[in-house]
Amino acid sequence: MTSATNAADFKAIAPQPARMLDGGRMLLRGALGVIGAALILTAVGLWLAPGADWSQDLLLIKLLVSVIGGMAGIAFLQSAVRPNAPRVEIDTIRHEVRLVRTRGRDRWVLDRCSFQDLTRVENCGAHVQLWGRNDTLLAEVAASDRVAHRSLVTALRVAGKL
């Protein structure tokens, strides 16, 4: 590991961020996807309906309803997309683990946990599992470089976790 906190410098450790097993978010995203698809199909079906009235005053209303329904359907479909998993940054100089979500140039630190605050650390070969507050799996990393793995294990031993 290097002394820089830039995540691009941590090539030796391949982070595997933990995913939450919360079914509520998945159901909400599924419902938003179904609603979005239904709105888009309704907007298209408004024009394909057999026996529809093609008078000019109703065409303007159909156009307005189909444009608004189509745009709302696309918005619902976009909100149904699963967000990217956060990236794990392990800083052996500051003795902390960070979960970071990036989008473009924006960078948000979702969670920060020092090595002292870790509840449990499991070291099994080249894999290290870090358990954060409330016994939640914070990160699981697989080190491909022995020097980087030794640096992480040494920092965890200094913190009293191994």
PDB file of C-alpha atoms in Angstrom:
ATOM      1  CA  MET A   1       0.000   0.000   0.000  1.00  0.00           C
ATOM      2  CA  THR A   2       1.048   3.568  -0.449  1.00  0.00           C
ATOM      3  CA  SER A   3       0.765   6.505   1.883  1.00  0.00           C
ATOM      4  CA  ALA A   4      -1.609   8.358  -0.450  1.00  0.00           C
ATOM      5  CA  THR A   5      -5.323   8.192   0.200  1.00  0.00           C
ATOM      6  CA  ASN A   6      -6.213   8.158  -3.478  1.00  0.00           C
ATOM      7  CA  ALA A   7      -8.158   4.984  -4.263  1.00  0.00           C
ATOM      8  CA  ALA A   8      -6.481   4.727  -7.671  1.00  0.00           C
ATOM      9  CA  ASP A   9      -3.202   3.913  -5.896  1.00  0.00           C
ATOM     10  CA  PHE A  10      -4.634   0.800  -4.225  1.00  0.00           C
ATOM     11  CA  LYS A  11      -4.092  -1.528  -7.200  1.00  0.00           C
ATOM     12  CA  ALA A  12      -2.769  -4.350  -5.050  1.00  0.00           C
ATOM     13  CA  ILE A  13      -6.025  -4.829  -3.140  1.00  0.00           C
ATOM     14  CA  ALA A  14      -9.177  -5.742  -5.031  1.00  0.00           C
ATOM     15  CA  PRO A  15     -12.047  -4.462  -2.857  1.00  0.00           C
ATOM     16  CA  GLN A  16     -15.272  -6.395  -2.760  1.00  0.00           C
ATOM     17  CA  PRO A  17     -17.801  -4.101  -1.103  1.00  0.00           C
ATOM     18  CA  ALA A  18     -20.532  -5.649   0.944  1.00  0.00           C
ATOM     19  CA  ARG A  19     -24.028  -5.373  -0.420  1.00  0.00           C
ATOM     20  CA  MET A  20     -27.006  -4.907   1.808  1.00  0.00           C
ATOM     21  CA  LEU A  21     -29.481  -7.745   1.842  1.00  0.00           C
ATOM     22  CA  ASP A  22     -32.434  -5.434   2.168  1.00  0.00           C
ATOM     23  CA  GLY A  23     -35.386  -6.650   0.115  1.00  0.00           C
ATOM     24  CA  GLY A  24     -37.368  -3.417   0.531  1.00  0.00           C
ATOM     25  CA  ARG A  25     -35.135  -1.455  -1.815  1.00  0.00           C
ATOM     26  CA  MET A  26     -35.274  -4.190  -4.425  1.00  0.00           C
ATOM     27  CA  LEU A  27     -39.086  -4.312  -4.265  1.00  0.00           C
ATOM     28  CA  LEU A  28     -39.322  -0.535  -4.575  1.00  0.00           C
ATOM     29  CA  ARG A  29     -37.019  -0.524  -7.616  1.00  0.00           C
ATOM     30  CA  GLY A  30     -39.068  -3.335  -9.170  1.00  0.00           C
ATOM     31  CA  ALA A  31     -42.324  -1.456  -8.582  1.00  0.00           C
ATOM     32  CA  LEU A  32     -40.862   1.720 -10.082  1.00  0.00           C
ATOM     33  CA  GLY A  33     -39.747  -0.237 -13.148  1.00  0.00           C
ATOM     34  CA  VAL A  34     -43.206  -1.775 -13.620  1.00  0.00           C
ATOM     35  CA  ILE A  35     -44.926   1.594 -13.206  1.00  0.00           C
ATOM     36  CA  GLY A  36     -42.495   3.241 -15.642  1.00  0.00           C
ATOM     37  CA  ALA A  37     -43.018   0.536 -18.266  1.00  0.00           C
ATOM     38  CA  ALA A  38     -46.785   0.759 -17.805  1.00  0.00           C
ATOM     39  CA  LEU A  39     -46.752   4.522 -18.306  1.00  0.00           C
ATOM     40  CA  ILE A  40     -44.698   4.238 -21.492  1.00  0.00           C
ATOM     41  CA  LEU A  41     -46.920   1.478 -22.870  1.00  0.00           C
ATOM     42  CA  THR A  42     -49.997   3.527 -22.016  1.00  0.00           C
ATOM     43  CA  ALA A  43     -48.582   6.557 -23.816  1.00  0.00           C
ATOM     44  CA  VAL A  44     -47.923   4.451 -26.924  1.00  0.00           C
ATOM     45  CA  GLY A  45     -51.198   2.553 -26.647  1.00  0.00           C
ATOM     46  CA  LEU A  46     -53.136   5.809 -26.548  1.00  0.00           C
ATOM     47  CA  TRP A  47     -52.276   6.278 -30.210  1.00  0.00           C
ATOM     48  CA  LEU A  48     -52.776   2.649 -31.235  1.00  0.00           C
ATOM     49  CA  ALA A  49     -56.162   2.088 -29.600  1.00  0.00           C
ATOM     50  CA  PRO A  50     -58.724   0.808 -32.109  1.00  0.00           C
ATOM     51  CA  GLY A  51     -61.790   2.965 -32.601  1.00  0.00           C
ATOM     52  CA  ALA A  52     -60.063   6.053 -31.250  1.00  0.00           C
ATOM     53  CA  ASP A  53     -61.476   9.441 -32.078  1.00  0.00           C
ATOM     54  CA  TRP A  54     -59.168  11.444 -34.344  1.00  0.00           C
ATOM     55  CA  SER A  55     -60.779  14.845 -34.000  1.00  0.00           C
ATOM     56  CA  GLN A  56     -58.402  17.763 -33.711  1.00  0.00           C
ATOM     57  CA  ASP A  57     -59.382  18.836 -30.221  1.00  0.00           C
ATOM     58  CA  LEU A  58     -58.746  15.340 -28.834  1.00  0.00           C
ATOM     59  CA  LEU A  59     -55.424  14.998 -30.688  1.00  0.00           C
ATOM     60  CA  LEU A  60     -53.947  17.841 -28.655  1.00  0.00           C
ATOM     61  CA  ILE A  61     -55.088  16.244 -25.403  1.00  0.00           C
ATOM     62  CA  LYS A  62     -53.731  12.850 -26.524  1.00  0.00           C
ATOM     63  CA  LEU A  63     -50.419  14.432 -27.421  1.00  0.00           C
ATOM     64  CA  LEU A  64     -50.165  16.184 -24.067  1.00  0.00           C
ATOM     65  CA  VAL A  65     -51.100  13.058 -22.073  1.00  0.00           C
ATOM     66  CA  SER A  66     -48.759  10.818 -24.063  1.00  0.00           C
ATOM     67  CA  VAL A  67     -45.785  13.206 -23.768  1.00  0.00           C
ATOM     68  CA  ILE A  68     -46.260  13.650 -20.013  1.00  0.00           C
ATOM     69  CA  GLY A  69     -46.868   9.910 -19.520  1.00  0.00           C
ATOM     70  CA  GLY A  70     -43.821   8.996 -21.599  1.00  0.00           C
ATOM     71  CA  MET A  71     -41.564  11.413 -19.746  1.00  0.00           C
ATOM     72  CA  ALA A  72     -42.843  10.224 -16.374  1.00  0.00           C
ATOM     73  CA  GLY A  73     -42.350   6.602 -17.467  1.00  0.00           C
ATOM     74  CA  ILE A  74     -38.757   7.285 -18.472  1.00  0.00           C
ATOM     75  CA  ALA A  75     -38.165   9.043 -15.145  1.00  0.00           C
ATOM     76  CA  PHE A  76     -39.563   6.039 -13.247  1.00  0.00           C
ATOM     77  CA  LEU A  77     -37.402   3.648 -15.280  1.00  0.00           C
ATOM     78  CA  GLN A  78     -34.303   5.745 -14.581  1.00  0.00           C
ATOM     79  CA  SER A  79     -35.013   5.762 -10.849  1.00  0.00           C
ATOM     80  CA  ALA A  80     -35.457   1.972 -10.908  1.00  0.00           C
ATOM     81  CA  VAL A  81     -31.811   1.435 -11.911  1.00  0.00           C
ATOM     82  CA  ARG A  82     -29.669  -0.059  -9.135  1.00  0.00           C
ATOM     83  CA  PRO A  83     -26.997   2.358  -7.906  1.00  0.00           C
ATOM     84  CA  ASN A  84     -23.353   1.402  -8.168  1.00  0.00           C
ATOM     85  CA  ALA A  85     -21.839  -0.328  -5.182  1.00  0.00           C
ATOM     86  CA  PRO A  86     -19.597   1.859  -3.061  1.00  0.00           C
ATOM     87  CA  ARG A  87     -15.851   1.504  -3.399  1.00  0.00           C
ATOM     88  CA  VAL A  88     -13.769   0.451  -0.406  1.00  0.00           C
ATOM     89  CA  GLU A  89     -10.712   2.516   0.482  1.00  0.00           C
ATOM     90  CA  ILE A  90      -8.339   1.175   3.117  1.00  0.00           C
ATOM     91  CA  ASP A  91      -5.916   3.733   4.471  1.00  0.00           C
ATOM     92  CA  THR A  92      -3.144   2.092   6.481  1.00  0.00           C
ATOM     93  CA  ILE A  93      -1.559   5.445   7.337  1.00  0.00           C
ATOM     94  CA  ARG A  94      -4.671   6.908   8.976  1.00  0.00           C
ATOM     95  CA  HIS A  95      -5.816   3.451  10.115  1.00  0.00           C
ATOM     96  CA  GLU A  96      -9.312   3.680   8.683  1.00  0.00           C
ATOM     97  CA  VAL A  97     -11.674   2.068   6.183  1.00  0.00           C
ATOM     98  CA  ARG A  98     -13.904   4.239   4.002  1.00  0.00           C
ATOM     99  CA  LEU A  99     -16.866   3.403   1.785  1.00  0.00           C
ATOM    100  CA  VAL A 100     -16.883   5.943  -1.047  1.00  0.00           C
ATOM    101  CA  ARG A 101     -19.399   6.491  -3.835  1.00  0.00           C
ATOM    102  CA  THR A 102     -18.213   8.446  -6.858  1.00  0.00           C
ATOM    103  CA  ARG A 103     -20.136   9.896  -9.750  1.00  0.00           C
ATOM    104  CA  GLY A 104     -18.062  11.812 -12.242  1.00  0.00           C
ATOM    105  CA  ARG A 105     -15.870  14.150 -10.221  1.00  0.00           C
ATOM    106  CA  ASP A 106     -18.142  14.099  -7.184  1.00  0.00           C
ATOM    107  CA  ARG A 107     -17.025  11.937  -4.281  1.00  0.00           C
ATOM    108  CA  TRP A 108     -19.136  11.113  -1.215  1.00  0.00           C
ATOM    109  CA  VAL A 109     -17.820   9.295   1.837  1.00  0.00           C
ATOM    110  CA  LEU A 110     -20.710   7.068   2.897  1.00  0.00           C
ATOM    111  CA  ASP A 111     -19.082   5.513   5.924  1.00  0.00           C
ATOM    112  CA  ARG A 112     -15.784   5.898   7.730  1.00  0.00           C
ATOM    113  CA  CYS A 113     -14.583   3.496  10.376  1.00  0.00           C
ATOM    114  CA  SER A 114     -11.213   3.539  12.099  1.00  0.00           C
ATOM    115  CA  PHE A 115      -9.386   0.294  12.759  1.00  0.00           C
ATOM    116  CA  GLN A 116      -9.997   0.814  16.492  1.00  0.00           C
ATOM    117  CA  ASP A 117     -13.798   0.870  15.948  1.00  0.00           C
ATOM    118  CA  LEU A 118     -13.919  -2.393  13.998  1.00  0.00           C
ATOM    119  CA  THR A 119     -15.827  -5.020  15.955  1.00  0.00           C
ATOM    120  CA  ARG A 120     -14.221  -8.027  14.281  1.00  0.00           C
ATOM    121  CA  VAL A 121     -11.508  -8.771  11.712  1.00  0.00           C
ATOM    122  CA  GLU A 122     -11.102 -12.160  10.056  1.00  0.00           C
ATOM    123  CA  ASN A 123      -7.867 -12.966   8.235  1.00  0.00           C
ATOM    124  CA  CYS A 124      -8.056 -16.124   6.135  1.00  0.00           C
ATOM    125  CA  GLY A 125      -5.115 -16.460   3.759  1.00  0.00           C
ATOM    126  CA  ALA A 126      -5.178 -13.558   1.319  1.00  0.00           C
ATOM    127  CA  HIS A 127      -8.759 -12.572   2.270  1.00  0.00           C
ATOM    128  CA  VAL A 128      -9.476 -10.097   5.038  1.00  0.00           C
ATOM    129  CA  GLN A 129     -13.007  -9.404   6.251  1.00  0.00           C
ATOM    130  CA  LEU A 130     -13.618  -6.194   8.186  1.00  0.00           C
ATOM    131  CA  TRP A 131     -16.725  -5.983  10.359  1.00  0.00           C
ATOM    132  CA  GLY A 132     -17.883  -2.492  11.314  1.00  0.00           C
ATOM    133  CA  ARG A 133     -20.297  -1.115  13.860  1.00  0.00           C
ATOM    134  CA  ASN A 134     -23.298  -3.272  14.809  1.00  0.00           C
ATOM    135  CA  ASP A 135     -21.546  -6.362  13.390  1.00  0.00           C
ATOM    136  CA  THR A 136     -22.180  -5.393   9.758  1.00  0.00           C
ATOM    137  CA  LEU A 137     -19.783  -6.551   7.084  1.00  0.00           C
ATOM    138  CA  LEU A 138     -17.974  -3.398   6.069  1.00  0.00           C
ATOM    139  CA  ALA A 139     -15.522  -4.793   3.517  1.00  0.00           C
ATOM    140  CA  GLU A 140     -14.005  -7.967   2.203  1.00  0.00           C
ATOM    141  CA  VAL A 141     -10.701  -7.553   0.431  1.00  0.00           C
ATOM    142  CA  ALA A 142      -8.510  -9.997  -1.422  1.00  0.00           C
ATOM    143  CA  ALA A 143      -4.889  -8.927  -1.600  1.00  0.00           C
ATOM    144  CA  SER A 144      -2.957 -10.118  -4.632  1.00  0.00           C
ATOM    145  CA  ASP A 145       0.301  -8.490  -3.510  1.00  0.00           C
ATOM    146  CA  ARG A 146       2.071  -9.912  -0.448  1.00  0.00           C
ATOM    147  CA  VAL A 147       3.536  -6.546   0.523  1.00  0.00           C
ATOM    148  CA  ALA A 148       0.134  -4.856   0.483  1.00  0.00           C
ATOM    149  CA  HIS A 149      -1.422  -7.715   2.446  1.00  0.00           C
ATOM    150  CA  ARG A 150       1.414  -7.608   5.000  1.00  0.00           C
ATOM    151  CA  SER A 151       0.979  -3.831   5.343  1.00  0.00           C
ATOM    152  CA  LEU A 152      -2.757  -4.212   5.998  1.00  0.00           C
ATOM    153  CA  VAL A 153      -2.275  -7.052   8.487  1.00  0.00           C
ATOM    154  CA  THR A 154       0.474  -5.099  10.288  1.00  0.00           C
ATOM    155  CA  ALA A 155      -1.753  -2.025  10.566  1.00  0.00           C
ATOM    156  CA  LEU A 156      -4.565  -4.182  11.953  1.00  0.00           C
ATOM    157  CA  ARG A 157      -2.181  -5.770  14.485  1.00  0.00           C
ATOM    158  CA  VAL A 158      -0.978  -2.334  15.594  1.00  0.00           C
ATOM    159  CA  ALA A 159      -4.631  -1.376  16.146  1.00  0.00           C
ATOM    160  CA  GLY A 160      -5.100  -4.533  18.231  1.00  0.00           C
ATOM    161  CA  LYS A 161      -7.601  -6.230  15.953  1.00  0.00           C
ATOM    162  CA  LEU A 162      -5.551  -9.297  14.951  1.00  0.00           C
TER     163      LEU A 162
END
